[in-house]
mmCIF file of C-alpha atoms in Angstrom:
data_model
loop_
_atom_site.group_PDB
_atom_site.id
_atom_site.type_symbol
_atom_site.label_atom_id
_atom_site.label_comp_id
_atom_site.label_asym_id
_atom_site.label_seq_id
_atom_site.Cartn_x
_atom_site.Cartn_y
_atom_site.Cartn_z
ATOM 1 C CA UNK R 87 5.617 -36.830 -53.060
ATOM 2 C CA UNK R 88 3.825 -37.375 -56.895
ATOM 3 C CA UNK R 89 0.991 -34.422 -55.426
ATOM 4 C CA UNK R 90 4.348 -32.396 -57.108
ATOM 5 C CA UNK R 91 5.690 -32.151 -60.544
ATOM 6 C CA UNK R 92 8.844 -34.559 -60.522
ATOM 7 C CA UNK R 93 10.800 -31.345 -60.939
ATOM 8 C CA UNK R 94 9.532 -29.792 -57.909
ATOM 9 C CA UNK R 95 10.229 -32.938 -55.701
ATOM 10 C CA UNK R 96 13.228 -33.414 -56.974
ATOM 11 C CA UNK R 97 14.779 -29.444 -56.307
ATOM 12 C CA UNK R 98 12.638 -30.426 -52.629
ATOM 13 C CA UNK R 99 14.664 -33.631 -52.194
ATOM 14 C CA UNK R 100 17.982 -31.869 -53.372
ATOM 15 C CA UNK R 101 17.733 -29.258 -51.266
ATOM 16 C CA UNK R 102 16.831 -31.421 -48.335
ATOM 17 C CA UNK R 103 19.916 -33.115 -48.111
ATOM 18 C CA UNK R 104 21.658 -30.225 -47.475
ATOM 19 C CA UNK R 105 22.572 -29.310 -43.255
ATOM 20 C CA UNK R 106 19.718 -27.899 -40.743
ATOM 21 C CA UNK R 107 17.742 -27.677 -43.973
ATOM 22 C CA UNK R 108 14.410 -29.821 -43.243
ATOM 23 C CA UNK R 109 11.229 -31.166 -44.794
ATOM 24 C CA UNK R 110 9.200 -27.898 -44.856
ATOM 25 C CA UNK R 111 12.293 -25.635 -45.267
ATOM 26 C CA UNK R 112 13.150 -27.500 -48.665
ATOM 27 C CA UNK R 113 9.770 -27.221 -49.673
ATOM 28 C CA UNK R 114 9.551 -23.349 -48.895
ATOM 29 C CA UNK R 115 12.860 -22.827 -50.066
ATOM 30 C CA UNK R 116 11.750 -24.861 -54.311
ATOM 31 C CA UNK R 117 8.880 -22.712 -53.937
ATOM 32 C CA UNK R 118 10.860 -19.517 -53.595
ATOM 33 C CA UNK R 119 13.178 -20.647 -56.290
ATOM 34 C CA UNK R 120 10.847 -21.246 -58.494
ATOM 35 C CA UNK R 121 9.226 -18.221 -57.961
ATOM 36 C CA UNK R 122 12.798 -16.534 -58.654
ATOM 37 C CA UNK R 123 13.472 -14.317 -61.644
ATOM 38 C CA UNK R 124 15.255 -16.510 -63.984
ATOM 39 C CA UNK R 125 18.406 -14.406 -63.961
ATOM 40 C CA UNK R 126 19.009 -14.951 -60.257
ATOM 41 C CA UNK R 127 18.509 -18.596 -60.248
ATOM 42 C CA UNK R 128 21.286 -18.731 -63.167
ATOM 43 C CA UNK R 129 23.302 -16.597 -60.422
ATOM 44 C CA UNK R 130 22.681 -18.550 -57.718
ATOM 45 C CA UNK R 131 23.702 -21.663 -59.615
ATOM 46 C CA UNK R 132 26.730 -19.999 -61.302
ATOM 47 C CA UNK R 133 28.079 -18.994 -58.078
ATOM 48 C CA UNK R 134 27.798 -22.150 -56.026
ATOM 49 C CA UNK R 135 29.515 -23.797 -58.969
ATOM 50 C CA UNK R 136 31.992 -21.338 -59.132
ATOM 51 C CA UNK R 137 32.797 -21.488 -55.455
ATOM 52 C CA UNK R 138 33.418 -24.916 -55.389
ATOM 53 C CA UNK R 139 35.419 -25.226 -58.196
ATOM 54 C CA UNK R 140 37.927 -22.211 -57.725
ATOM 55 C CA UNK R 141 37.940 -22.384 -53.388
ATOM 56 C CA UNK R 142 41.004 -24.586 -52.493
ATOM 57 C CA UNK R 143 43.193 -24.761 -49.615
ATOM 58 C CA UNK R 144 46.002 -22.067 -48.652
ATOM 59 C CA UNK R 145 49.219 -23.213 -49.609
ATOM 60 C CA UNK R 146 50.003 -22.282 -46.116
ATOM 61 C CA UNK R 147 47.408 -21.808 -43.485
ATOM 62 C CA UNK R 148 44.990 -24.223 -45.303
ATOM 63 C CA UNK R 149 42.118 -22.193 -45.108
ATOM 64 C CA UNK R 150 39.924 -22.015 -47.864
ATOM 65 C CA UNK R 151 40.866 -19.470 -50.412
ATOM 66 C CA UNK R 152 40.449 -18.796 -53.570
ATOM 67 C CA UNK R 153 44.191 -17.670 -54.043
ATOM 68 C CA UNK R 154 46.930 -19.961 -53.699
ATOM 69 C CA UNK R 155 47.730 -17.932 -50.987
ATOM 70 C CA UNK R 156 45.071 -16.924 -48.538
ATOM 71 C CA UNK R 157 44.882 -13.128 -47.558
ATOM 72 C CA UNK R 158 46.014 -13.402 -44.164
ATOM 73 C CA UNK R 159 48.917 -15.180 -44.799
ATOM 74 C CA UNK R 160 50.176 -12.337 -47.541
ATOM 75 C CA UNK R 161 49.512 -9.526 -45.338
ATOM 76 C CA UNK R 162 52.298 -7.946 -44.048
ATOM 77 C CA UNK R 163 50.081 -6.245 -41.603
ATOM 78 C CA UNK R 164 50.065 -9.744 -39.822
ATOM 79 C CA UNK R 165 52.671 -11.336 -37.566
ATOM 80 C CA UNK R 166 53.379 -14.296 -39.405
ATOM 81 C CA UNK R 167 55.521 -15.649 -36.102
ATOM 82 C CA UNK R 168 52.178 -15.735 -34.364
ATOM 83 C CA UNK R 169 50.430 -18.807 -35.498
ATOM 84 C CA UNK R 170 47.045 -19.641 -34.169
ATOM 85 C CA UNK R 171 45.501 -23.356 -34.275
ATOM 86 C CA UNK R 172 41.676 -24.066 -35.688
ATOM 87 C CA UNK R 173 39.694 -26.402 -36.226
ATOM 88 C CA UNK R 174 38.453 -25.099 -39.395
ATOM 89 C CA UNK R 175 37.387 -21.672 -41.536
ATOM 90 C CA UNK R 176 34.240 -20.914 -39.342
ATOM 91 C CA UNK R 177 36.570 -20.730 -36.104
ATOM 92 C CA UNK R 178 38.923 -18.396 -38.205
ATOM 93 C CA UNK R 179 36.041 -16.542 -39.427
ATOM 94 C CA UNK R 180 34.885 -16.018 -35.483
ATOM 95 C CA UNK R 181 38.189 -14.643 -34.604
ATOM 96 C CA UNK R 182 38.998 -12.535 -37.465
ATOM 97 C CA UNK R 183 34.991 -10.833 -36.984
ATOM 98 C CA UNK R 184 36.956 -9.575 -33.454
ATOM 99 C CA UNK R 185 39.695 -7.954 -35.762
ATOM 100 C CA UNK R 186 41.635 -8.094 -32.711
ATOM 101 C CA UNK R 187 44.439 -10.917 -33.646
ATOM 102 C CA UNK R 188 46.911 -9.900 -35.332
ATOM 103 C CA UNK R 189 48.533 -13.283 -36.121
ATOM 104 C CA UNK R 190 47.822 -15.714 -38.729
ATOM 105 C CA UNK R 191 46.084 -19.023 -38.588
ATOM 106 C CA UNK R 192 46.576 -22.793 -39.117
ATOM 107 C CA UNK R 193 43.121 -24.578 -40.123
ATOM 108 C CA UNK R 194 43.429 -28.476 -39.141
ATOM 109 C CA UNK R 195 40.443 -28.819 -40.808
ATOM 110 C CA UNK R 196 39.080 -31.106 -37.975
ATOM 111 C CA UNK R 197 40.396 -32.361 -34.637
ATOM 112 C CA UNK R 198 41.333 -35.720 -33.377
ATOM 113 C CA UNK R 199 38.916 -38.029 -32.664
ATOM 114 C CA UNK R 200 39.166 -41.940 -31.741
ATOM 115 C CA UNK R 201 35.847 -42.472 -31.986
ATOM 116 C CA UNK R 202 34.971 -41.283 -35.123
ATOM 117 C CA UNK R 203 38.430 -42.748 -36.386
ATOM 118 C CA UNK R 204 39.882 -39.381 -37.384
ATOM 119 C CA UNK R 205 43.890 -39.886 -36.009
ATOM 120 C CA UNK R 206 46.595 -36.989 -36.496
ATOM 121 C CA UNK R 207 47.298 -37.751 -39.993
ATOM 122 C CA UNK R 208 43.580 -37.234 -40.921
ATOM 123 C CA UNK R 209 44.119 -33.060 -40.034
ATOM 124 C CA UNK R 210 46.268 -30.569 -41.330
ATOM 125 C CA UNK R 211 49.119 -31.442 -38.484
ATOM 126 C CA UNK R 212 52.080 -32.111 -41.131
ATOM 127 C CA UNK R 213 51.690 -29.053 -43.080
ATOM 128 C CA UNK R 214 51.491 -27.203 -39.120
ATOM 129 C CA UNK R 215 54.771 -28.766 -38.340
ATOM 130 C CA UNK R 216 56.532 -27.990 -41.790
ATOM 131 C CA UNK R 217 55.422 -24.433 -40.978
ATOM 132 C CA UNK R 218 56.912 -24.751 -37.569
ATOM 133 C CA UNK R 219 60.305 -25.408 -39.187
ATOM 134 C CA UNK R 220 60.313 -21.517 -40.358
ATOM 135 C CA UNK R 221 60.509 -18.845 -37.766
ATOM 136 C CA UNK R 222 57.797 -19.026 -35.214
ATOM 137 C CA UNK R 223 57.578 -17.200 -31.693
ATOM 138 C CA UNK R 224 54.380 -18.375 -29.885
ATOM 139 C CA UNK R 225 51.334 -21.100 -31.392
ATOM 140 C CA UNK R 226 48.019 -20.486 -29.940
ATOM 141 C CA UNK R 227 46.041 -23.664 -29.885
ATOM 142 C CA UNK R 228 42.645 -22.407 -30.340
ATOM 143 C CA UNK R 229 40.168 -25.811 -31.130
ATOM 144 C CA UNK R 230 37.191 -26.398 -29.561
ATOM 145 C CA UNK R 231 36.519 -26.861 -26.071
ATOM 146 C CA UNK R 232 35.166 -30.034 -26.955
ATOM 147 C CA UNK R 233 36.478 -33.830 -25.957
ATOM 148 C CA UNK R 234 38.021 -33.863 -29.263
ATOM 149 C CA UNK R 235 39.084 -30.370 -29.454
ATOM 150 C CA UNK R 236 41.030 -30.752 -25.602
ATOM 151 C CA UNK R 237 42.434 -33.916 -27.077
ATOM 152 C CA UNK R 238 43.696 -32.604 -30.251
ATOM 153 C CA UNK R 239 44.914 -29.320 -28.249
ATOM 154 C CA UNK R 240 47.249 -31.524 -26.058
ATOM 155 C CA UNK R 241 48.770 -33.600 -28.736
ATOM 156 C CA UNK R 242 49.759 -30.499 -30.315
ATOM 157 C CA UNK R 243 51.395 -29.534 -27.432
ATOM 158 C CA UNK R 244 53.090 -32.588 -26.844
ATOM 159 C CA UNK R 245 54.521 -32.552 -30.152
ATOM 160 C CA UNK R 246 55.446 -28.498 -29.857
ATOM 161 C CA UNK R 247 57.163 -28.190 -26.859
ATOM 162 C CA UNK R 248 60.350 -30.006 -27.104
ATOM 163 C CA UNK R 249 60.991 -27.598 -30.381
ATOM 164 C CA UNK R 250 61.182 -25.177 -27.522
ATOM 165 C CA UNK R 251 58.057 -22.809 -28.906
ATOM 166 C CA UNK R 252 56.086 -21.432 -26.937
ATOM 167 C CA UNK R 253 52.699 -22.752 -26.891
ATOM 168 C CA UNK R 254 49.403 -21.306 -25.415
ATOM 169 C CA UNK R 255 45.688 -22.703 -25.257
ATOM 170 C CA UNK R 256 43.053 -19.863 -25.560
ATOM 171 C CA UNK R 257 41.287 -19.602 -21.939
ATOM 172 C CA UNK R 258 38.274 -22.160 -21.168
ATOM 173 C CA UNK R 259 35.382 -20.784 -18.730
ATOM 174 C CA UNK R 260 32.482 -18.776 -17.523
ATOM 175 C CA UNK R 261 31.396 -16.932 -20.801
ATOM 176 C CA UNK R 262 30.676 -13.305 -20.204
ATOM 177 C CA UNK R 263 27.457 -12.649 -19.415
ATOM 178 C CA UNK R 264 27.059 -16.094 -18.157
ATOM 179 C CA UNK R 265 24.664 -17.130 -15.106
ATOM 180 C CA UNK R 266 26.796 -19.450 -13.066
ATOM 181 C CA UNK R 267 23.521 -21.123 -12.235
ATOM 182 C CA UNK R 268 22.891 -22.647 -16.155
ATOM 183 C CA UNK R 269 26.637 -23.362 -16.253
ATOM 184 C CA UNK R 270 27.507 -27.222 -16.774
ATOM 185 C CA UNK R 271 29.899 -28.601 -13.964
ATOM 186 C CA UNK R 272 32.582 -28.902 -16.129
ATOM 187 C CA UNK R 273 33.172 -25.434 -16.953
ATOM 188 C CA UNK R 274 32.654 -24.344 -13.511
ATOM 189 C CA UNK R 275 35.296 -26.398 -12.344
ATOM 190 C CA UNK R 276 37.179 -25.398 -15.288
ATOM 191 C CA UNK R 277 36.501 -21.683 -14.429
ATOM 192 C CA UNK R 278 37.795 -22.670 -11.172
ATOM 193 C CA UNK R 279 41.139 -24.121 -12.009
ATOM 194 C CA UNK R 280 42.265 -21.213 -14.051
ATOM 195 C CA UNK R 281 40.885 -18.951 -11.899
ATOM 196 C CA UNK R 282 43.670 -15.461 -12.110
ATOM 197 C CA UNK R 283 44.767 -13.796 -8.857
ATOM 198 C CA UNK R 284 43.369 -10.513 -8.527
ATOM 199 C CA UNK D 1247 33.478 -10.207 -44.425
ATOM 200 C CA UNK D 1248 37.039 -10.295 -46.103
ATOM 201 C CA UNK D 1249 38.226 -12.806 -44.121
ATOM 202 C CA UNK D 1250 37.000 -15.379 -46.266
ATOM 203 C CA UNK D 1251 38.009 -15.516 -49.961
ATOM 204 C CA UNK D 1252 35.541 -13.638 -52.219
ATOM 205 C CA UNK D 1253 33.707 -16.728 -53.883
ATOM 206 C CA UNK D 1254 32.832 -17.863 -50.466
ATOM 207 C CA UNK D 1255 31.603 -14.383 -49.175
ATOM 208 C CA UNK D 1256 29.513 -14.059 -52.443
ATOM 209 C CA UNK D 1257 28.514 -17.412 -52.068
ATOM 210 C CA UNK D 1258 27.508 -16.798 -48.528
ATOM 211 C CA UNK D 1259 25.394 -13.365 -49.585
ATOM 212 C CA UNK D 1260 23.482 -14.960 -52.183
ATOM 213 C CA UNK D 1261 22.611 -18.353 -49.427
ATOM 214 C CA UNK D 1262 21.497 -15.669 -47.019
ATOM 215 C CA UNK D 1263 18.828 -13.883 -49.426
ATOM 216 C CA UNK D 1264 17.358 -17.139 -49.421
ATOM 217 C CA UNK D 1265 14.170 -16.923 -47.136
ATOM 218 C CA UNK D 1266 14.716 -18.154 -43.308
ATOM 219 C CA UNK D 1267 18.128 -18.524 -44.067
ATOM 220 C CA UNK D 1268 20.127 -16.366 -41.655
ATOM 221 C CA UNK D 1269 24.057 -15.528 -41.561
ATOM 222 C CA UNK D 1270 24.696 -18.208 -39.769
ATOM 223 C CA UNK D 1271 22.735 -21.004 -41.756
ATOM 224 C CA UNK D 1272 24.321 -19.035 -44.878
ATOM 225 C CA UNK D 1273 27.620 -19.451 -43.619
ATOM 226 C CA UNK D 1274 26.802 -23.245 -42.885
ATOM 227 C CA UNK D 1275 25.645 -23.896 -46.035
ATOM 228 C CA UNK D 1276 28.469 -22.494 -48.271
ATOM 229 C CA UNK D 1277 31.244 -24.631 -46.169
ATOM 230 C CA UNK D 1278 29.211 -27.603 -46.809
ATOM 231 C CA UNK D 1279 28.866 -26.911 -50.928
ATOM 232 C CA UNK D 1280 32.394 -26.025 -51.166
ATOM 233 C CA UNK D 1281 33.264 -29.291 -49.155
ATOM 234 C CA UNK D 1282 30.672 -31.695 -51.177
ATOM 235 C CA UNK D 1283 31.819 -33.471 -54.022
ATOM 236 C CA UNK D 1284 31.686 -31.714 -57.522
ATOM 237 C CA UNK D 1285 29.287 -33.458 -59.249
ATOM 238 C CA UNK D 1286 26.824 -33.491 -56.595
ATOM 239 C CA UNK D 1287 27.048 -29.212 -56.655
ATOM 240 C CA UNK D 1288 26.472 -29.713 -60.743
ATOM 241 C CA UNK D 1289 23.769 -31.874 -59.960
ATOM 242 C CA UNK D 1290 21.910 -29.115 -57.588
ATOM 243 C CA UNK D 1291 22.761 -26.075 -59.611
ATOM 244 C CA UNK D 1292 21.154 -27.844 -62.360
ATOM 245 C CA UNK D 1293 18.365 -29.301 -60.205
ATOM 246 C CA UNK D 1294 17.542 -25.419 -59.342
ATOM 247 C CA UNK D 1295 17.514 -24.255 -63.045
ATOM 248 C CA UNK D 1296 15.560 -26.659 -64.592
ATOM 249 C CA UNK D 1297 12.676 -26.475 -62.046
ATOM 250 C CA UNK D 1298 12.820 -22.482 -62.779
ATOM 251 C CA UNK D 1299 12.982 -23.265 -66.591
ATOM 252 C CA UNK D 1300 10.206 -26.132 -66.653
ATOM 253 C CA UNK D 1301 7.651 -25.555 -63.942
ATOM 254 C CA UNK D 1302 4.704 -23.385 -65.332
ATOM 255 C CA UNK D 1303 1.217 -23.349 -63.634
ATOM 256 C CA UNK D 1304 -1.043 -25.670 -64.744
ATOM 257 C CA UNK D 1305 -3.616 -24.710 -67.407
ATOM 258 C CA UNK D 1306 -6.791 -26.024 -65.373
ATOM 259 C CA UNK D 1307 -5.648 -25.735 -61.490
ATOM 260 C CA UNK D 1308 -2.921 -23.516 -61.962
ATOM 261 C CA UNK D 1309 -0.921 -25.615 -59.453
ATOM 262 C CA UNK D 1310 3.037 -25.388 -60.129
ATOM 263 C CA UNK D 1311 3.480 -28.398 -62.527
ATOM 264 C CA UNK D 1312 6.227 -29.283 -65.176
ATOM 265 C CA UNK D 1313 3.253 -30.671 -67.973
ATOM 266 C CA UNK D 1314 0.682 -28.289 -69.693
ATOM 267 C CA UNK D 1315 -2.338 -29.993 -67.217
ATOM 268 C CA UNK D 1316 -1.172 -31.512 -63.693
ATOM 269 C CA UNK D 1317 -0.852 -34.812 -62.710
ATOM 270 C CA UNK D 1318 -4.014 -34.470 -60.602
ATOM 271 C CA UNK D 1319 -6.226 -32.203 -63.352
ATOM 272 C CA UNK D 1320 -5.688 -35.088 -65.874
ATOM 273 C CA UNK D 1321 -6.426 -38.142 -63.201
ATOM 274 C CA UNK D 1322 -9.569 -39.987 -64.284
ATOM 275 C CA UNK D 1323 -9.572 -41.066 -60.129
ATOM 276 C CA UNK D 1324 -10.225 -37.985 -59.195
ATOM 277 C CA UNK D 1325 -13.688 -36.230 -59.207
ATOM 278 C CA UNK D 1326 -13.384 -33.288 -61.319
ATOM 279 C CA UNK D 1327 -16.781 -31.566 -60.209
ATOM 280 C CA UNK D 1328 -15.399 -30.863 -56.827
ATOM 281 C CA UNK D 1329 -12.995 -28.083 -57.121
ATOM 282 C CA UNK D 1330 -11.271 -26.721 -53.974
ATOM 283 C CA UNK D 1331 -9.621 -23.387 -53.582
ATOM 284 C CA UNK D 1332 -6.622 -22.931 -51.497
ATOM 285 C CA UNK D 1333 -3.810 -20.616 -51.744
ATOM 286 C CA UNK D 1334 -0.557 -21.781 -52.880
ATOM 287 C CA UNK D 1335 0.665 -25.419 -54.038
ATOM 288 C CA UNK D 1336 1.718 -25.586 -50.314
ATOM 289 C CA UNK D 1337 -1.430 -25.909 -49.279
ATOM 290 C CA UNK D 1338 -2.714 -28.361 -51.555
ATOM 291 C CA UNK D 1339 0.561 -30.320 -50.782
ATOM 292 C CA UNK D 1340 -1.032 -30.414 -47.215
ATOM 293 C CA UNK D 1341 -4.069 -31.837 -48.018
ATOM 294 C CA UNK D 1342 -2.870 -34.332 -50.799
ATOM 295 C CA UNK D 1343 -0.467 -35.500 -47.955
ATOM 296 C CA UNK D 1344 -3.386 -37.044 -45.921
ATOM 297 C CA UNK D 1345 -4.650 -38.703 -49.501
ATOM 298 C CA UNK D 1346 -8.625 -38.242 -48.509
ATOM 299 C CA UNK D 1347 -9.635 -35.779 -50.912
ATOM 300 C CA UNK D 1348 -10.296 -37.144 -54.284
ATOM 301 C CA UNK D 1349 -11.695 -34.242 -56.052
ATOM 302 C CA UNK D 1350 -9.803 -31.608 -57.562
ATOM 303 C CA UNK D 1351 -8.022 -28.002 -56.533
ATOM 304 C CA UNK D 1352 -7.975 -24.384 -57.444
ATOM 305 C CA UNK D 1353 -4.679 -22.896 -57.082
ATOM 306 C CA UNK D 1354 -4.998 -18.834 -56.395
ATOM 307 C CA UNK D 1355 -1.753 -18.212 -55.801
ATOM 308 C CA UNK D 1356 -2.544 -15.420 -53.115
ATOM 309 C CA UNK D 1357 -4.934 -14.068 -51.484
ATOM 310 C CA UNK D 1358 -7.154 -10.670 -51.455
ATOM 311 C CA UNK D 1359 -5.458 -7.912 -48.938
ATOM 312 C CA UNK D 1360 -6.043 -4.553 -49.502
ATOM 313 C CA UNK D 1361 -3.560 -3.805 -46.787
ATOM 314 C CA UNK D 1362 -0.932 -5.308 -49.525
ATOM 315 C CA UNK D 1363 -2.655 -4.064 -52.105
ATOM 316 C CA UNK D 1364 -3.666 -6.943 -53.233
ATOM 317 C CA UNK D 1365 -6.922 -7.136 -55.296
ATOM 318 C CA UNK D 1366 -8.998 -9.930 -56.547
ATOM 319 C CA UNK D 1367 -7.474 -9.663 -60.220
ATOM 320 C CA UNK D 1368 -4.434 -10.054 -59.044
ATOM 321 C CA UNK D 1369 -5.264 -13.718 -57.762
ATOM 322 C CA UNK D 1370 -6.035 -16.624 -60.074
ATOM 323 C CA UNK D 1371 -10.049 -15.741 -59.827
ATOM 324 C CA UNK D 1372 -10.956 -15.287 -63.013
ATOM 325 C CA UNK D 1373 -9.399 -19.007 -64.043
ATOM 326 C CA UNK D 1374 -11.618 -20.482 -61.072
ATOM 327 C CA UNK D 1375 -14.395 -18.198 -62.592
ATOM 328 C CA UNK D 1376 -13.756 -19.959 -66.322
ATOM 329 C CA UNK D 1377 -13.971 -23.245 -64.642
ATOM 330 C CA UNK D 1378 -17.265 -23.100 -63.430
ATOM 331 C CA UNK D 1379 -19.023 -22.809 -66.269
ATOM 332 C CA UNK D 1380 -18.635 -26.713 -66.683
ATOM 333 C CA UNK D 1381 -20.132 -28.896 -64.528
ATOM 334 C CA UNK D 1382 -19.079 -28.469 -61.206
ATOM 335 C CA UNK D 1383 -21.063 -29.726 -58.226
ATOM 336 C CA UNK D 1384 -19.467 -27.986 -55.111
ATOM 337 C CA UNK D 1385 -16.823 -25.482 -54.657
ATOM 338 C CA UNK D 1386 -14.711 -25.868 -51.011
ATOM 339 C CA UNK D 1387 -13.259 -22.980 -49.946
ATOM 340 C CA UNK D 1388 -9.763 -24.410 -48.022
ATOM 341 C CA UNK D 1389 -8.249 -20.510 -47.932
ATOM 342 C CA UNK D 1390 -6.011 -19.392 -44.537
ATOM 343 C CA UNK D 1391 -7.911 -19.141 -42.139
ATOM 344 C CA UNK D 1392 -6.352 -15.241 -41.499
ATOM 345 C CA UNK D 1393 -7.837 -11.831 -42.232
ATOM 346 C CA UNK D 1394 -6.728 -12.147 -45.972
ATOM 347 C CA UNK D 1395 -8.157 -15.716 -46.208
ATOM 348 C CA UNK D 1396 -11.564 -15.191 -44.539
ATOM 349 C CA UNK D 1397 -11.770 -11.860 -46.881
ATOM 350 C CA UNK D 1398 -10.929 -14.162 -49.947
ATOM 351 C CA UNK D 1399 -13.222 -17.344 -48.810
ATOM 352 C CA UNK D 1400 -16.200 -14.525 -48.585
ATOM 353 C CA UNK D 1401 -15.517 -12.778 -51.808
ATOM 354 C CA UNK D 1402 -15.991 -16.070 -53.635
ATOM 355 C CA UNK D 1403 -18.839 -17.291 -51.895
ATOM 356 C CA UNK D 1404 -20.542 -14.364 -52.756
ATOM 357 C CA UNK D 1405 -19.291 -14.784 -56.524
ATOM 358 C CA UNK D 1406 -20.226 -18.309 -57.249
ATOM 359 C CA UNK D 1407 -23.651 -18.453 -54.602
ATOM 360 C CA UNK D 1408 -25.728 -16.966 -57.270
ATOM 361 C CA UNK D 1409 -24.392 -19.171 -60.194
ATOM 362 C CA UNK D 1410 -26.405 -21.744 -57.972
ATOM 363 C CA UNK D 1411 -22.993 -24.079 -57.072
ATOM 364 C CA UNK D 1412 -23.111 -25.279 -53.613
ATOM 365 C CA UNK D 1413 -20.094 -23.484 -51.660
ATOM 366 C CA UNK D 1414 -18.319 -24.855 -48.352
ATOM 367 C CA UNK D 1415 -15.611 -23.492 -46.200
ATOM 368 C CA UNK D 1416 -13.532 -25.971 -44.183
ATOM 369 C CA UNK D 1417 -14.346 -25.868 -40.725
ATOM 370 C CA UNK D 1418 -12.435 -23.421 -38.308
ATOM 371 C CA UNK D 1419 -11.705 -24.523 -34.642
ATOM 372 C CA UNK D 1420 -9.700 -26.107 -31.781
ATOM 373 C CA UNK D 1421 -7.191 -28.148 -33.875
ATOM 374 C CA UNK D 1422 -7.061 -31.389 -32.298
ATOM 375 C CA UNK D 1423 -5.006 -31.896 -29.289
ATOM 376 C CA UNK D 1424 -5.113 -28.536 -28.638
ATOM 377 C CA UNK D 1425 -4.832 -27.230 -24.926
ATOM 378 C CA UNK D 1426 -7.318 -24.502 -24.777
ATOM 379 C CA UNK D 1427 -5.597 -22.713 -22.094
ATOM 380 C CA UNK D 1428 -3.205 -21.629 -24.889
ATOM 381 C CA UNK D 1429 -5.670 -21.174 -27.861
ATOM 382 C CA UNK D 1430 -6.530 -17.643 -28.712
ATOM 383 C CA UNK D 1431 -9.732 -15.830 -28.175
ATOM 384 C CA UNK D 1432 -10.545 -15.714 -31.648
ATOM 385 C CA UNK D 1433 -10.396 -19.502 -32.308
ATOM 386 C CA UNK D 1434 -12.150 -20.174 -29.455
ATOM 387 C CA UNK D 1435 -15.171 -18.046 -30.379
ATOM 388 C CA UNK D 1436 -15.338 -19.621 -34.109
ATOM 389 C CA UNK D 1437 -15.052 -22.981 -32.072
ATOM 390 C CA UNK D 1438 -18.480 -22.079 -30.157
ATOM 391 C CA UNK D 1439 -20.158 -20.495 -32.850
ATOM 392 C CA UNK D 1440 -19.284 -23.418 -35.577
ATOM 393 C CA UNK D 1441 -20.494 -26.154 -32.438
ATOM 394 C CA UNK D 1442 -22.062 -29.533 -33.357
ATOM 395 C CA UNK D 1443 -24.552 -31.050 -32.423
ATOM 396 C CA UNK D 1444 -24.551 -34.321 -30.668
#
């Protein structure tokens, strides 16, 4: 790309390699920042370095946090015996957008997966166990729907139950507002197994 | 959005001012920074800042560049008496892509809209203007082809005409492939009126 100064292509390339950001969207997004007052550039900068240098894991939950103890987990507006199970921040974020949990979370920070090599030890299932040791009524298991997330969801389970807590898997099915006719198979005979007498 | 810590929620706001960057691509974005390896955020942040420190426009084109005269203004290759006028570095990015034009370009960085308010001082006129004066064989007029473009292609032709320079507009028409079932009424008329003949 030399029909750009060097500095141009390489802010394009940088920002290229970043996710769902492609050829023309790195090219529109140098432009703008070029085009950016000086100031907010610096800002922009400051606070991306900022974020990743003070954002570390919850000495609990393992959420991201910039405390060393999320928000969540030192309210005590939240039932701390209520523990649900995530994949990672984005799924908490989801939930907590409801405002409707009042529980706190565990982030695994991924789910099993034998084909991408990721075992149990590769998530946050230790520190969910250690927690487990405490005083804990009911975990929700709340990862994906996914191959990996189902997978991950029952070893949990497995490795719950004989503690004798009660463990729960959020529901899997028709989403509201669904049309049954663009519904895969799978969730219709999903929808179908857990179907609730009326 | 308190349910992330505040570096990631300012973090977050500042992705999502970015243009075509939404909350969710925001969101996206910010896990992946605070997840990528420390020196590779440096490297960006400082990517960003030295584009906005360095790139100036160029003193002949006034293309984005980081020297005084651009890489293609100070190219013996290319044939300096053909000068063509687009809008913004995109667009000349567009047509030094394809690698067939060897003469030289006119940034204006805009174009005239008096719906915007947008006058022909406020456009990089009087630079193309300067340029003339020297020896210039033909001046191609490459603006949008929208309301603002067209306005902008004829206020120059009328500007340079009588200084005797031979002025061209690219052609306007069916782009090729098109389906003209799905092209609009306007391009089709240009398309009839602009016809070859065979």
């Amino acid at each position: 790309m030399n029909y750009y100064s060097t500095q141009i292509s390489k802010l394009i390339e940088e920002l290229g390699r970043l996710p769902g950001i492609g050829a023309k969207s790195a090219q529109r997004l140098a432009f703008h920042i070029i085009n950016m007052p000086k100031e907010q550039v610096e800002h922009l900068a400051s606070t991306m370095l900022d974020a990743r240098s003070n954002v570390r894991y919850c000495k609990v939950c393992q959420t991201l946090t910039d405390k060393e103890i999320c928000p969540i987990c030192s309210s005590d507006k939240r039932n701390q015996k209520v523990i649900m199970v995530v994949e990672n921040a984005r799924d908490l974020a989801a939930y907590e957008k409801i405002g409707k949990f009042d529980g706190v979370y565990h982030v695994l920070h991924g789910a099993i997966s034998p084909m991408l090599g990721i075992g149990p030890q590769d998530i946050k299932l230790k520190e969910l166990m250690l927690r487990l040791q405490g005083d804990v009524d009911e975990v929700i298991i709340a990862t994906n729907s996914s191959l990996e997330g189902e997978a991950t969801a029952m070893y949990i389970s497995k490795l719950i139950k004989p503690a004798g807590i009660k463990v729960s898997r959020i529901a899997s099915g028709v989403p509201v507002g669904g049309d049954l006719e663009y519904i895969d198979e799978v969730t219709l005979l999903r929808a179908l197994d857990g179907r609730i007498q009326l």
